[in-house]
mmCIF file of C-alpha atoms in Angstrom:
data_model
loop_
_atom_site.group_PDB
_atom_site.id
_atom_site.type_symbol
_atom_site.label_atom_id
_atom_site.label_comp_id
_atom_site.label_asym_id
_atom_site.label_seq_id
_atom_site.Cartn_x
_atom_site.Cartn_y
_atom_site.Cartn_z
ATOM 1 C CA MET A 1 230.915 54.308 30.404
ATOM 2 C CA GLU A 2 230.749 54.943 33.906
ATOM 3 C CA ARG A 3 232.066 58.390 35.081
ATOM 4 C CA GLY A 4 235.094 57.289 37.125
ATOM 5 C CA PRO A 5 236.820 54.947 34.747
ATOM 6 C CA ALA A 6 236.123 57.250 31.719
ATOM 7 C CA ILE A 7 237.833 60.236 33.348
ATOM 8 C CA PHE A 8 240.606 58.139 34.311
ATOM 9 C CA ALA A 9 241.140 56.463 30.860
ATOM 10 C CA GLY A 10 240.634 59.831 29.156
ATOM 11 C CA MET A 11 243.309 61.553 31.367
ATOM 12 C CA VAL A 12 245.782 58.857 30.882
ATOM 13 C CA PHE A 13 245.359 58.924 27.148
ATOM 14 C CA ALA A 14 245.482 62.661 26.813
ATOM 15 C CA LEU A 15 248.516 62.980 29.137
ATOM 16 C CA PHE A 16 250.293 60.128 27.408
ATOM 17 C CA GLY A 17 249.473 61.798 23.842
ATOM 18 C CA ALA A 18 250.696 65.232 25.045
ATOM 19 C CA GLY A 19 253.857 63.941 26.427
ATOM 20 C CA LEU A 20 254.777 61.958 23.536
ATOM 21 C CA LEU A 21 254.102 64.826 21.095
ATOM 22 C CA VAL A 22 256.181 67.466 23.045
ATOM 23 C CA TRP A 23 259.039 64.822 23.543
ATOM 24 C CA THR A 24 258.913 64.110 19.748
ATOM 25 C CA ALA A 25 258.785 67.621 18.842
ATOM 26 C CA ALA A 26 261.670 68.470 21.186
ATOM 27 C CA ARG A 27 263.705 65.491 19.599
ATOM 28 C CA VAL A 28 262.957 66.547 16.050
ATOM 29 C CA ARG A 29 263.861 70.144 16.957
ATOM 30 C CA HIS A 30 267.153 69.271 18.048
ATOM 31 C CA ARG A 31 267.856 67.011 15.269
ATOM 32 C CA ARG A 32 268.113 63.996 17.648
ATOM 33 C CA PRO A 33 266.876 60.435 16.919
ATOM 34 C CA VAL A 34 263.329 59.602 18.057
ATOM 35 C CA ALA A 35 263.958 55.975 18.102
ATOM 36 C CA GLN A 36 267.579 54.368 17.985
ATOM 37 C CA GLY A 37 268.638 52.619 14.797
ATOM 38 C CA VAL A 38 265.501 53.827 12.741
ATOM 39 C CA ASN A 39 265.007 56.202 9.759
ATOM 40 C CA GLN A 40 264.422 59.634 11.612
ATOM 41 C CA VAL A 41 261.477 60.581 9.491
ATOM 42 C CA ALA A 42 259.730 57.274 9.717
ATOM 43 C CA SER A 43 260.221 57.371 13.611
ATOM 44 C CA ALA A 44 259.109 60.914 14.061
ATOM 45 C CA THR A 45 256.039 60.260 11.803
ATOM 46 C CA PHE A 46 254.944 57.132 13.685
ATOM 47 C CA ALA A 47 255.432 58.865 17.200
ATOM 48 C CA SER A 48 253.619 61.668 16.020
ATOM 49 C CA VAL A 49 250.614 59.652 14.507
ATOM 50 C CA THR A 50 250.439 57.565 17.779
ATOM 51 C CA ALA A 51 250.595 60.773 19.839
ATOM 52 C CA VAL A 52 247.550 62.395 17.912
ATOM 53 C CA ALA A 53 245.753 58.945 17.983
ATOM 54 C CA ALA A 54 246.141 58.765 21.942
ATOM 55 C CA LEU A 55 244.850 62.519 21.978
ATOM 56 C CA ALA A 56 241.853 61.516 20.083
ATOM 57 C CA VAL A 57 241.029 58.508 22.264
ATOM 58 C CA GLY A 58 241.473 60.443 25.339
ATOM 59 C CA ALA A 59 239.054 63.276 23.917
ATOM 60 C CA TRP A 60 236.757 60.629 23.077
ATOM 61 C CA CYS A 61 236.710 59.037 26.685
ATOM 62 C CA LEU A 62 236.222 62.601 27.969
ATOM 63 C CA THR A 63 233.415 63.278 25.942
ATOM 64 C CA ARG A 64 231.490 60.055 27.212
ATOM 65 C CA VAL A 65 231.417 61.379 30.680
#
């Protein structure tokens, strides 16, 4: 990858993953639903897995610089 796009993509994925993980943790801690009309455990699990995957993709992009 070229340096500029790799850094941009890595930062976007990392910020999205970190934000989603923090938001999900805050919603779960306050016992609020993560997604409206969905099972709380399933929605929290899906959001957490998605956040960790985004962090992993961001880290991968940043290692390609």
